[in-house]
Amino acid sequence: VVADASLPESLLADLDDFIGVEAGESLKTIVSIERLAERILERRASRPMTLVAVGGGSVGDAVGFLASILWRGVELWHVPTTLLAMVDSAHGGKTAVNLGRAKNQLGTFYPADRVALVEACLETLPMPQRRDGLVELVKALWIGAPEAFTRLEAKGGIEALASAPFDAVRDRLMALLERAIDVKREVVERDPRETKGIRTFLNLGHTVAHALELEVGISHGQAVGWGRLARAGLSESTIASFSSDEARRLRRHLHPLLAPDGAVSRFDDGEAFRAALSRDKKHVDGQLRSVRLRNAGQPEVTTEPTPDDWMCHLQRAIDWFRTTSVSATRVASRSASLSLESSKSEMNRALVIRHLRSSPTAIEGASRADDVQMLQTSLERLAHADREAVEVECGQGGTTLRFLLAVAATRSATTTLRADSTLMHRPHAPLIDALEASGAEIERIDGDIRGGYRVRGWHDWPKVLAVDVSKSSQFASALALLSATGRPLVLDIQTEGTSSGIESMPSRPYFDMTLDFLRQAGVSVEREGHRLALRPKDDFERPRELHPDTDASSAAVWAVARHLGCEATIANPPRADRQPDTGIEEMLSRLSRSSEPDDDCAAPVVFDLNHAPDLVPILAVASTQSPAEVHLRGATHLKYKESNRIEDLVEAMRSVGLAVEGTNEGVVVPAGCQSPEAHSRWPTHEDHRLAMAGLLASAIGPTLIVERPHVVTKSYPDFWQHARRVGWSISPEDDKTSDASSPPE
């Protein structure tokens, strides 16, 4: 028995003396197969031999390939433990391993003698892996069982299959799984060795999938899903029989299964894409074969789309997914425990410290947030460039741009920072003034859509850096992080030109967070009058570990959701000592304690959010359910966020019928519980915090339309999938036949 060593202990406990392996693409190499063979032969070196593969697709591929060549063939059993493997790779007899960067180049046809599907494996399967399996399951139905769409779309549709507890969807999922397996068997029986082109139908969506897997690093299921979304556009534009209704239905089936991973949208290198496609094994006689649909249940093989065609339609698919408005409807009350990624703010600080430190520095945390990934990619480019001129991307990340401006000032070579024009309109001048005063040369680059800065660093390390933090604590954080180089640094922190602006600094907890991470990295922080002295400790050079906490801003959304009657809990809640947004629980408690005023003179509930301004949008939504008037104050600096967050929040709330008044430093929510207007539109203004507030607004009323919803990937890529898990239906606005009205499972 060869099993994935990372399977839940409850499953591994049933296996007697198994050989544990690390699943993944690293297992699918000739070197790994040789090592596995040696481990097997150490236990048994004579026939009869049966190899039992217990795991997902990579384990099944590797063990199946070995079974086909060991002694020219031994008996093979598959026990697939993921839905993806159950529906696809465990059946049909294909085995393969990779060759260098090219997937599945060496392989055999070797059907398993026995395949066992164990429901208990699906009970413990993480939701992302369930969604990956559903991508392949739905593919099979589109190839050969469109009559199953009725069952697929019933009882909450694919959203329920992808998000509800397993017990709630067990019967429907297992029935659809069996039908999908039947489709694959039928196709394989007609073309067992893929000589007639019929078996190629099973590659629907795979043409670009392998390129995405290798170049971007996303899972196979997600890659196939994006490939099918691109294929839907190609089919709609090139095949008359594939109607816009069918394309809409295909997009509707895929929408709940795809994650808006920022890495996919950043895959815009045409040369890399074409190179990846050229390595794909689906080339025949120099032509790239792919599968298209004339209609549901009518696949055919074609060589028409070129790599450029695929690139174009993949980008269109990504744009459609990220920009299409969604209908948000709370259709069920599900208890769900959500696991959150590390704090975006803490990860960004940890990444800069690791980059600047010369000694080994480990980060115990991870985040797929766009801002974090953008900063990490940029820092990696700077590390590889060393003393050469380099250009890096900041996108819409204010933290990314500001931190990189400071890092670029330490480089002697020219650093070009590219940013979206919206980011260029946010305040950066105080930081730039501080860097230029110390000797850095900074040139602004303007453009209608793209802008940035060109930075040439200082020649001598500055003794003192003075910065005005009236509009953002990030200016002080960016400069303080430079002490991670191990060089002493003195900060003169000012507010509107006066010395010692530390006490009156907006969002000061985020600056304290910066200092805490510097202490973890071996930097001493001392107050010297109205200045801060940052110096390396005696043991600065020893290896360090940095520990970013769970993202408190994401957790705060679900705290408000619970306040509004949802049952979301956080499996890994953040500590209460570093991120200011952990204060949301106490604020919500105050809202709950507020009783209905006896007269018009009753005192309002007042919150000072100077140190936690990101809470304003979601706390404003929660305040609409308070019988007392609520004042949110101290957040003047919200005007300088991704949007003018005060004005845009007021506009969004009013646009759905929620009464609120904007002030210079926050908002006022009048007394009396309110509900939004059905099917009204909630604009996000490209602001991730406003998108999250839009979902919460739909918790207190009927369906709302949230515009440009996937701006949430800036900080919380799993947001909409987590919303589905706790009982929301999230469907694309162009879906005229939404499943939201179907009774949920």
XYZ file of C-alpha atoms in Angstrom:
745
model
C 0.000 0.000 0.000
C 1.420 3.363 -1.083
C -0.444 6.255 0.554
C -0.311 10.022 0.682
C 1.301 10.652 4.061
C -0.659 13.883 4.516
C -4.059 12.186 4.563
C -6.112 12.614 7.761
C -5.017 10.322 10.557
C -8.537 8.859 10.660
C -7.930 7.437 7.160
C -4.290 6.428 7.597
C -5.167 4.506 10.773
C -7.034 1.950 8.634
C -3.940 1.171 6.541
C -1.585 -1.529 7.738
C 2.149 -0.843 7.325
C 1.800 1.469 4.330
C 4.557 3.277 2.459
C 3.993 7.002 2.926
C 4.827 9.406 0.100
C 4.597 13.152 -0.369
C 1.892 13.826 -2.951
C 2.308 16.403 -5.699
C 4.143 16.945 -8.952
C 7.501 16.144 -7.305
C 6.294 12.547 -6.955
C 5.733 12.296 -10.714
C 9.391 12.157 -11.772
C 11.605 9.293 -12.876
C 13.864 9.825 -9.857
C 10.913 9.599 -7.458
C 9.582 6.488 -9.230
C 12.983 4.807 -8.879
C 13.117 5.588 -5.160
C 9.580 4.319 -4.660
C 10.401 1.092 -6.484
C 13.393 0.527 -4.209
C 11.243 1.003 -1.096
C 8.678 -1.466 -2.426
C 11.245 -4.101 -3.388
C 12.832 -3.863 0.048
C 9.554 -5.273 1.372
C 8.711 -7.799 -1.322
C 10.859 -8.996 -4.201
C 8.721 -11.765 -5.705
C 5.389 -12.271 -7.378
C 2.464 -12.050 -6.850
C 2.468 -8.314 -6.264
C -0.425 -5.884 -5.915
C 0.246 -2.144 -5.621
C -2.532 -0.192 -3.931
C -2.482 3.565 -4.548
C -4.226 5.506 -1.763
C -4.349 9.215 -2.493
C -5.155 11.805 -5.103
C -4.217 12.037 -8.755
C -0.456 12.382 -8.342
C -0.250 9.270 -6.145
C -2.452 7.342 -8.562
C -0.361 8.448 -11.555
C 2.949 7.569 -9.935
C 1.888 4.205 -8.518
C 0.030 3.316 -11.712
C 3.080 4.096 -13.833
C 5.288 2.012 -11.540
C 2.809 -0.892 -11.561
C 2.897 -0.914 -15.364
C 6.697 -1.187 -15.590
C 7.606 -3.150 -12.452
C 8.381 -6.681 -13.686
C 6.536 -5.606 -16.883
C 3.326 -5.285 -14.937
C 1.871 -6.122 -11.524
C -1.685 -5.927 -10.218
C -2.954 -2.393 -9.523
C -5.711 -1.126 -7.230
C -6.771 2.495 -6.869
C -8.311 3.953 -3.713
C -8.735 7.610 -4.759
C -9.097 9.959 -1.797
C -10.018 13.173 -3.629
C -13.132 13.861 -5.650
C -10.915 14.805 -8.595
C -9.224 11.411 -8.575
C -12.535 9.605 -7.998
C -14.152 11.139 -11.048
C -11.171 11.196 -13.371
C -7.647 9.864 -12.883
C -8.537 6.575 -11.159
C -10.406 5.412 -14.276
C -9.325 4.871 -17.857
C -5.871 3.403 -17.399
C -3.685 6.392 -18.247
C -0.519 6.697 -16.178
C 2.129 9.355 -16.611
C 5.047 11.164 -15.060
C 6.550 14.523 -15.947
C 9.728 15.251 -17.854
C 11.373 18.430 -16.666
C 8.796 21.227 -16.847
C 6.557 19.331 -19.280
C 3.644 17.454 -17.725
C 2.822 13.792 -18.336
C 5.411 13.156 -21.070
C 6.266 9.568 -20.059
C 3.334 7.246 -19.599
C 1.529 4.006 -20.267
C -2.003 2.669 -20.641
C -2.553 0.439 -17.619
C -6.126 0.142 -16.267
C -6.507 -0.617 -12.580
C -7.758 -4.072 -11.657
C -9.919 -2.570 -8.946
C -11.109 0.936 -7.995
C -12.674 1.528 -4.575
C -14.590 4.722 -3.829
C -14.722 5.440 -0.100
C -17.282 8.039 0.974
C -15.384 8.703 4.203
C -12.631 10.277 2.119
C -15.067 12.911 0.883
C -16.310 13.679 4.398
C -12.867 14.985 5.374
C -11.970 16.506 2.003
C -11.114 20.239 2.206
C -13.582 22.440 0.338
C -11.034 23.676 -2.265
C -10.340 20.057 -3.241
C -14.068 19.326 -3.454
C -14.434 22.257 -5.860
C -11.522 20.976 -7.953
C -13.230 17.602 -8.254
C -16.524 19.198 -9.215
C -14.779 20.944 -12.125
C -13.964 17.527 -13.619
C -17.352 16.073 -12.669
C -19.198 18.869 -14.455
C -16.853 18.477 -17.442
C -17.919 14.861 -17.821
C -21.606 15.828 -17.770
C -21.043 18.469 -20.467
C -19.254 15.894 -22.607
C -21.745 13.069 -22.376
C -24.599 13.476 -19.883
C -26.439 16.793 -20.290
C -29.597 15.076 -19.053
C -27.960 15.138 -15.602
C -28.027 18.956 -15.551
C -31.484 18.812 -13.955
C -30.088 17.009 -10.918
C -26.925 19.115 -10.997
C -28.907 22.365 -10.796
C -31.487 21.197 -8.228
C -31.560 21.930 -4.486
C -29.211 24.881 -4.435
C -27.329 23.806 -7.542
C -23.571 23.574 -7.816
C -23.139 26.157 -5.067
C -24.536 23.699 -2.528
C -22.447 20.842 -3.903
C -19.341 23.008 -3.589
C -20.060 24.646 -0.237
C -22.585 22.774 1.891
C -21.586 20.161 4.514
C -20.990 16.782 2.917
C -23.907 15.104 4.696
C -26.279 17.649 3.158
C -25.245 16.825 -0.424
C -24.056 13.224 -0.053
C -26.790 11.487 -2.057
C -26.875 13.979 -4.933
C -23.091 14.200 -5.141
C -22.570 10.439 -5.176
C -25.251 9.968 -7.853
C -23.645 12.623 -10.048
C -20.224 11.102 -9.403
C -21.379 7.711 -10.642
C -22.894 9.271 -13.765
C -19.676 11.182 -14.489
C -17.628 7.990 -14.083
C -19.993 6.239 -16.499
C -19.315 8.967 -19.077
C -15.584 8.469 -18.794
C -15.898 4.682 -19.051
C -18.088 5.021 -22.137
C -15.555 7.304 -23.823
C -12.608 5.077 -22.894
C -14.360 1.924 -24.136
C -14.840 3.565 -27.556
C -11.175 4.623 -27.777
C -9.104 2.849 -25.117
C -5.674 3.921 -26.434
C -6.663 7.330 -27.819
C -6.154 6.367 -31.463
C -9.537 7.537 -32.813
C -9.657 11.019 -31.315
C -12.695 10.111 -29.196
C -10.808 9.832 -25.931
C -9.424 13.307 -26.561
C -12.897 14.603 -25.615
C -11.863 14.099 -22.003
C -9.346 16.938 -22.473
C -12.073 19.587 -22.574
C -10.544 22.598 -20.806
C -7.081 21.039 -20.548
C -5.439 22.886 -23.441
C -4.440 25.849 -21.294
C -4.717 24.039 -17.964
C -1.253 22.492 -17.950
C 0.294 25.823 -18.940
C -1.462 27.494 -16.010
C -0.449 24.746 -13.604
C 3.213 24.992 -14.493
C 3.549 28.742 -15.002
C 1.209 29.987 -12.275
C 1.207 27.122 -9.788
C -2.550 26.741 -9.292
C -4.222 23.364 -8.778
C -5.215 21.088 -11.671
C -8.921 21.535 -10.997
C -8.673 25.325 -10.976
C -6.528 25.309 -14.112
C -9.049 23.123 -15.978
C -11.858 25.377 -14.811
C -10.177 28.487 -16.200
C -9.452 26.574 -19.406
C -13.121 25.689 -19.760
C -14.155 29.273 -19.111
C -11.841 30.342 -21.956
C -13.254 27.531 -24.103
C -16.803 28.796 -23.486
C -15.854 32.120 -25.041
C -14.127 30.458 -27.975
C -17.073 28.167 -28.643
C -19.578 30.997 -28.414
C -17.585 33.155 -30.854
C -16.740 30.453 -33.423
C -19.556 27.855 -33.400
C -23.029 28.925 -34.465
C -24.726 26.011 -32.697
C -23.166 26.895 -29.330
C -25.606 29.578 -28.257
C -25.123 32.425 -25.819
C -27.577 30.628 -23.506
C -25.345 27.568 -23.481
C -22.268 29.721 -22.839
C -24.097 31.419 -19.977
C -25.065 28.041 -18.528
C -21.474 26.809 -18.718
C -20.218 29.975 -17.000
C -22.906 29.547 -14.343
C -21.705 26.005 -13.664
C -18.098 27.178 -13.306
C -18.620 30.389 -11.336
C -19.052 28.742 -7.881
C -16.029 26.504 -8.462
C -13.366 29.040 -9.398
C -11.256 31.085 -7.033
C -10.313 34.587 -8.235
C -6.634 33.863 -7.757
C -4.587 36.960 -8.528
C -1.830 34.775 -9.956
C -4.110 33.803 -12.853
C -4.801 37.400 -13.825
C -1.073 38.174 -13.695
C -0.342 35.439 -16.252
C -0.065 37.883 -19.136
C 3.288 36.912 -20.599
C 2.398 35.812 -24.121
C 5.815 34.272 -24.784
C 5.711 32.189 -21.601
C 2.179 31.069 -22.473
C 3.114 30.006 -25.992
C 6.215 28.206 -24.698
C 4.131 26.305 -22.169
C 1.613 25.310 -24.838
C 4.398 24.174 -27.163
C 5.585 21.714 -24.511
C 2.119 20.198 -24.144
C 1.692 16.588 -25.206
C -1.521 17.357 -27.112
C 0.437 18.422 -30.214
C -0.044 16.134 -33.236
C 1.871 16.739 -36.468
C 2.923 20.126 -35.123
C -0.673 21.202 -34.493
C -2.192 21.874 -31.088
C -5.358 19.837 -30.657
C -8.120 20.976 -28.336
C -11.742 20.107 -27.620
C -14.728 22.297 -28.259
C -18.465 21.871 -27.790
C -20.935 22.164 -30.630
C -23.528 21.889 -27.887
C -23.887 20.192 -24.516
C -23.113 16.508 -25.074
C -21.550 17.167 -28.506
C -17.763 17.508 -28.148
C -15.365 17.524 -31.083
C -11.611 17.816 -31.599
C -10.253 20.868 -33.407
C -6.914 22.444 -34.293
C -8.341 25.863 -35.096
C -7.517 27.977 -32.010
C -3.951 29.271 -32.013
C -1.979 30.024 -28.842
C -2.822 33.691 -29.409
C -6.541 32.798 -29.614
C -6.271 30.927 -26.323
C -4.401 33.805 -24.707
C -7.047 36.267 -25.822
C -9.996 34.221 -24.581
C -8.289 33.282 -21.337
C -7.829 36.979 -20.602
C -11.455 37.644 -21.531
C -12.550 34.852 -19.186
C -10.484 36.338 -16.365
C -11.869 39.814 -17.034
C -15.438 38.483 -17.094
C -14.967 36.660 -13.800
C -13.330 39.582 -12.005
C -15.612 42.371 -13.253
C -19.067 40.794 -13.575
C -21.411 41.945 -10.815
C -22.876 39.269 -8.557
C -26.260 38.742 -6.946
C -25.735 38.152 -3.237
C -28.619 36.388 -1.520
C -28.627 34.749 1.884
C -30.528 31.520 1.201
C -29.577 29.323 4.153
C -28.177 29.411 7.652
C -25.177 27.119 7.747
C -22.758 26.709 10.610
C -19.242 26.793 9.167
C -15.768 27.045 10.645
C -13.595 29.184 8.372
C -9.792 29.075 8.229
C -8.228 32.431 7.425
C -4.844 33.254 5.950
C -2.192 35.397 7.588
C -2.701 39.125 7.984
C -1.916 41.097 4.829
C -0.431 43.888 6.932
C 1.770 41.561 8.959
C 2.882 39.501 5.966
C 3.968 42.622 4.092
C 6.131 43.755 6.985
C 7.625 40.289 7.385
C 8.454 40.080 3.666
C 10.328 43.395 3.668
C 12.273 42.426 6.787
C 13.252 39.083 5.271
C 14.391 40.841 2.100
C 16.552 43.368 3.946
C 18.120 41.068 6.520
C 21.372 39.392 5.498
C 20.866 36.534 7.967
C 18.392 33.656 7.443
C 14.837 34.773 8.160
C 11.840 32.419 8.087
C 8.202 33.497 7.872
C 5.679 31.211 9.578
C 2.600 32.249 7.641
C 1.099 32.539 4.170
C -1.292 34.722 2.222
C -2.559 34.680 -1.369
C -3.806 38.274 -1.104
C -2.958 40.285 -4.217
C -1.053 42.885 -2.218
C 1.096 40.254 -0.541
C 1.792 38.356 -3.753
C 2.634 41.579 -5.609
C 5.087 42.660 -2.925
C 6.679 39.224 -2.710
C 7.181 39.040 -6.482
C 8.677 42.543 -6.553
C 11.079 41.818 -3.699
C 12.207 38.607 -5.424
C 12.994 40.611 -8.573
C 14.977 43.131 -6.548
C 16.911 40.337 -4.842
C 17.865 38.788 -8.176
C 18.742 42.140 -9.754
C 21.268 43.004 -7.010
C 23.008 46.148 -8.364
C 21.260 46.232 -11.729
C 18.436 48.530 -12.821
C 15.091 46.799 -12.410
C 11.378 47.485 -12.866
C 8.787 46.096 -10.447
C 5.003 46.149 -10.253
C 2.916 47.636 -7.414
C -0.570 47.402 -8.969
C -3.090 49.096 -6.660
C -1.236 48.296 -3.429
C -0.558 51.393 -1.360
C 1.488 49.426 1.168
C 3.407 47.771 -1.668
C 4.329 51.095 -3.282
C 5.293 52.831 -0.071
C 7.381 49.983 1.295
C 9.130 49.559 -2.066
C 9.865 53.296 -2.306
C 11.816 52.979 0.939
C 13.543 49.745 -0.130
C 14.482 51.291 -3.500
C 16.185 54.195 -1.700
C 18.727 51.720 -0.270
C 19.752 50.553 -3.776
C 22.458 52.291 -5.775
C 20.933 51.158 -9.088
C 17.748 52.620 -10.543
C 14.459 51.052 -9.458
C 11.312 51.751 -11.455
C 8.042 51.228 -9.565
C 4.975 50.836 -11.784
C 1.514 51.470 -10.326
C -2.100 51.941 -11.400
C -3.095 55.584 -11.867
C -5.629 55.318 -9.018
C -2.794 54.531 -6.623
C -0.809 57.520 -7.872
C -3.610 59.810 -6.675
C -3.172 58.678 -3.074
C -0.800 60.687 -0.826
C 2.851 59.634 -0.935
C 4.567 63.035 -0.826
C 5.607 62.986 2.861
C 7.448 59.703 2.363
C 9.058 60.900 -0.871
C 10.114 64.154 0.840
C 11.770 62.172 3.631
C 13.653 59.950 1.189
C 14.756 62.861 -1.021
C 15.951 64.814 2.029
C 18.282 61.917 2.787
C 19.759 61.922 -0.738
C 17.515 59.678 -2.825
C 16.533 60.833 -6.322
C 12.852 60.185 -7.103
C 11.154 61.011 -10.411
C 7.388 60.748 -10.842
C 6.077 58.940 -13.953
C 2.567 59.984 -15.019
C 0.148 58.286 -17.412
C -3.589 58.018 -18.022
C -3.756 54.387 -16.855
C -0.304 53.565 -15.508
C 2.164 55.662 -13.577
C 4.889 55.177 -11.030
C 8.219 56.411 -9.730
C 11.832 56.064 -10.805
C 14.142 55.880 -7.783
C 17.908 56.095 -7.485
C 19.063 55.419 -3.947
C 21.159 57.474 -1.594
C 24.954 57.209 -1.464
C 25.358 57.526 2.304
C 23.228 55.923 4.981
C 21.185 58.682 6.659
C 21.611 59.400 10.345
C 18.098 60.792 10.800
C 14.938 60.406 8.729
C 12.164 62.924 9.432
C 8.648 62.183 8.157
C 5.189 63.710 8.545
C 2.604 61.001 9.340
C -0.518 63.190 9.416
C -2.131 61.213 6.604
C -0.702 57.724 7.066
C 1.318 55.714 9.564
C 2.656 53.721 6.603
C 5.189 56.470 5.914
C 6.832 55.841 9.289
C 6.538 52.063 8.912
C 8.236 52.126 5.492
C 11.222 54.020 6.907
C 11.432 52.037 10.138
C 11.632 48.759 8.200
C 14.951 49.877 6.716
C 16.565 49.169 10.097
C 16.182 45.468 9.211
C 19.396 45.927 7.206
C 21.235 45.987 10.540
C 22.214 49.649 10.218
C 21.225 52.072 12.997
C 18.451 54.493 12.113
C 16.813 57.433 13.903
C 13.235 58.419 13.048
C 11.872 61.894 13.678
C 8.107 61.323 13.418
C 6.073 64.496 12.947
C 2.425 65.442 12.624
C 1.737 68.479 10.432
C 5.221 69.846 10.995
C 5.374 69.445 14.783
C 7.859 67.103 16.445
C 6.836 63.897 18.186
C 3.863 62.839 16.126
C 3.884 59.322 17.565
C 1.002 59.873 19.988
C -1.259 61.531 17.404
C -0.312 59.240 14.515
C -3.379 57.853 12.671
C -3.612 54.051 12.745
C -0.783 53.966 15.259
C -1.291 50.245 16.077
C -0.013 49.461 12.579
C 3.205 51.340 13.323
C 3.482 49.491 16.637
C 3.022 46.302 14.605
C 6.021 47.309 12.482
C 8.150 47.861 15.583
C 7.064 44.511 17.015
C 8.235 42.696 13.871
C 11.526 44.589 13.953
C 12.048 43.413 17.523
C 11.390 39.835 16.352
C 14.092 40.412 13.741
C 16.666 41.530 16.307
C 16.256 45.310 16.221
C 16.284 47.365 19.429
C 13.644 50.115 19.599
C 14.271 52.990 22.010
C 12.579 56.348 22.544
C 15.040 59.252 22.594
C 13.098 62.414 23.329
C 10.753 62.988 20.396
C 12.627 60.489 18.233
C 12.883 56.720 17.876
C 16.278 55.029 17.703
C 16.395 51.683 15.882
C 19.621 49.721 16.360
C 20.706 46.095 15.825
C 20.919 44.017 18.985
C 24.102 42.130 19.821
C 22.628 38.899 18.446
C 21.100 40.534 15.356
C 22.937 38.206 12.957
C 21.456 34.970 14.255
C 18.656 33.284 12.244
C 15.171 34.568 13.042
C 11.545 33.480 12.658
C 8.720 35.928 12.045
C 5.168 34.957 12.971
C 2.369 36.821 11.162
C -0.993 36.313 12.825
C -4.369 35.461 11.285
C -5.905 38.378 9.412
C -8.066 40.274 11.911
C -9.726 42.397 9.207
C -11.095 39.249 7.556
C -12.185 37.848 10.925
C -13.984 41.123 11.685
C -16.263 40.632 8.656
C -17.554 37.384 10.078
C -17.899 38.881 13.554
C -20.326 41.384 12.009
C -22.008 38.548 10.092
C -22.598 36.735 13.398
C -23.994 39.953 14.836
C -26.449 39.961 11.914
C -27.550 36.378 12.523
C -25.059 34.222 10.585
C -23.296 31.208 12.092
C -19.735 31.715 10.847
C -16.903 30.939 13.255
C -13.145 31.310 12.783
C -11.083 28.146 13.187
C -7.849 30.110 13.777
C -8.867 33.416 15.402
C -6.262 36.186 15.620
C -4.695 37.259 18.893
C -5.968 40.478 20.418
C -2.596 42.119 21.000
C -1.359 43.412 17.634
C -4.059 44.089 15.032
C -6.520 46.856 15.926
C -9.418 45.221 14.064
C -9.669 42.610 16.844
C -11.569 45.333 18.723
C -14.661 44.652 16.613
C -16.099 42.226 19.163
C -16.236 44.858 21.924
C -17.773 47.376 19.508
C -20.481 44.927 18.464
C -21.150 44.179 22.114
C -21.777 47.882 22.686
C -24.185 47.911 19.752
C -26.037 44.935 21.188
C -26.339 46.645 24.578
C -27.773 49.831 23.109
C -31.464 49.948 23.956
C -34.184 51.823 22.110
C -34.052 55.509 23.100
C -36.886 56.773 25.278
C -36.875 60.206 23.658
C -35.202 62.264 20.976
C -32.517 63.460 23.380
C -31.021 60.016 24.046
C -27.241 59.939 23.649
C -25.927 58.266 20.486
C -23.448 55.393 20.471
C -20.027 56.806 19.517
C -16.993 54.891 18.236
C -13.555 56.469 17.769
C -11.937 54.559 14.899
C -8.730 56.542 14.554
C -6.697 53.396 15.188
C -8.985 50.951 13.333
C -10.354 52.843 10.312
C -10.802 49.720 8.176
C -13.738 48.752 10.405
C -15.847 51.745 9.334
C -17.623 50.107 6.319
C -18.655 46.890 8.063
C -19.451 48.614 11.373
C -21.638 51.104 9.503
C -23.667 48.204 8.075
C -23.997 46.638 11.528
C -25.101 50.014 12.915
C -28.127 50.088 10.590
C -29.636 47.444 12.861
C -29.205 49.486 16.036
C -32.233 51.289 17.508
C -29.824 54.028 18.648
C -28.063 56.617 16.533
C -24.449 55.598 15.857
C -21.492 57.919 15.199
C -18.299 56.548 13.643
C -15.540 59.111 14.189
C -11.804 59.661 13.966
C -11.334 58.182 10.483
C -10.431 61.255 8.423
C -7.564 59.328 6.812
C -10.104 57.017 5.127
C -10.291 59.670 2.408
C -6.888 58.499 1.199
C -7.556 54.772 0.843
C -8.311 52.786 -2.348
C -11.229 55.177 -2.711
C -12.425 58.119 -0.685
C -13.822 55.493 1.588
C -16.068 57.868 3.553
C -17.805 59.412 0.524
C -17.984 56.130 -1.378
C -19.364 54.206 1.605
C -22.098 56.805 2.023
C -22.921 56.558 -1.699
C -23.017 52.749 -1.590
C -25.289 52.617 1.448
C -27.651 55.247 0.081
C -27.764 53.495 -3.297
C -29.385 50.464 -1.638
C -31.719 52.533 0.536
C -29.753 52.615 3.807
C -29.805 56.053 5.416
C -26.412 57.379 6.490
C -24.742 60.782 6.673
C -21.098 61.445 5.876
C -18.919 63.717 8.012
C -15.361 64.952 7.665
C -14.134 62.150 9.893
C -16.615 59.315 9.433
C -20.327 58.582 9.167
C -23.501 58.920 11.207
C -26.131 56.169 11.069
C -29.549 57.394 12.241
C -31.549 55.576 14.905
C -33.905 52.835 13.831
C -33.365 49.464 12.147
C -33.193 49.559 8.368
C -33.280 47.109 5.453
C -31.862 47.571 1.943
C -34.020 47.682 -1.156
C -34.318 44.408 -3.080
C -32.076 43.992 -6.137
C -30.514 47.416 -5.661
C -26.888 47.895 -6.681
C -23.968 48.226 -4.280
C -20.972 49.965 -5.941
C -17.555 48.935 -4.629
C -15.494 51.723 -6.243
C -12.671 49.166 -6.640
C -12.397 49.048 -2.828
C -12.124 45.632 -1.187
C -13.523 46.838 2.152
C -16.654 48.187 0.444
C -17.189 44.875 -1.373
C -17.187 43.019 1.946
C -19.598 45.533 3.423
C -21.891 44.920 0.435
C -22.212 41.253 1.316
C -23.067 42.127 4.915
C -25.729 44.552 3.708
C -27.388 41.657 1.881
C -27.555 39.790 5.217
C -30.165 42.225 6.527
C -32.413 42.222 3.501
C -33.144 40.683 0.117
C -30.842 40.174 -2.844
C -28.288 42.903 -3.563
C -26.179 43.338 -6.693
C -22.514 43.855 -5.754
C -20.502 45.493 -8.523
C -16.902 44.428 -9.305
C -16.986 41.984 -6.397
C -13.570 40.410 -6.815
C -11.652 43.449 -5.667
C -11.658 41.440 -2.411
C -8.617 39.526 -3.709
C -6.543 42.518 -2.621
C -6.754 41.188 0.937
C -9.083 38.139 1.115
C -9.187 35.857 -1.975
C -11.429 33.259 -0.273
C -14.090 35.796 0.710
C -16.888 34.833 -1.689
C -16.285 31.099 -1.271
C -16.478 31.532 2.489
C -19.713 33.480 2.053
C -21.190 30.516 0.198
C -20.150 28.172 2.991
C -22.167 30.113 5.567
C -25.299 30.212 3.426
C -25.085 32.846 0.690
C -25.846 32.296 -2.964
C -23.383 34.263 -5.092
C -24.256 34.152 -8.794
C -23.104 36.224 -11.784
C -25.516 38.994 -12.702
C -25.848 37.813 -16.310
C -27.236 34.537 -14.963
C -30.928 34.993 -15.753
C -31.803 31.545 -14.398
C -30.144 31.727 -11.011
C -30.394 28.780 -8.657
C -30.824 31.152 -5.718
C -34.571 30.491 -5.657
C -34.112 26.721 -5.408
C -34.481 25.288 -1.908
C -30.930 24.837 -0.543
C -29.722 21.511 0.748
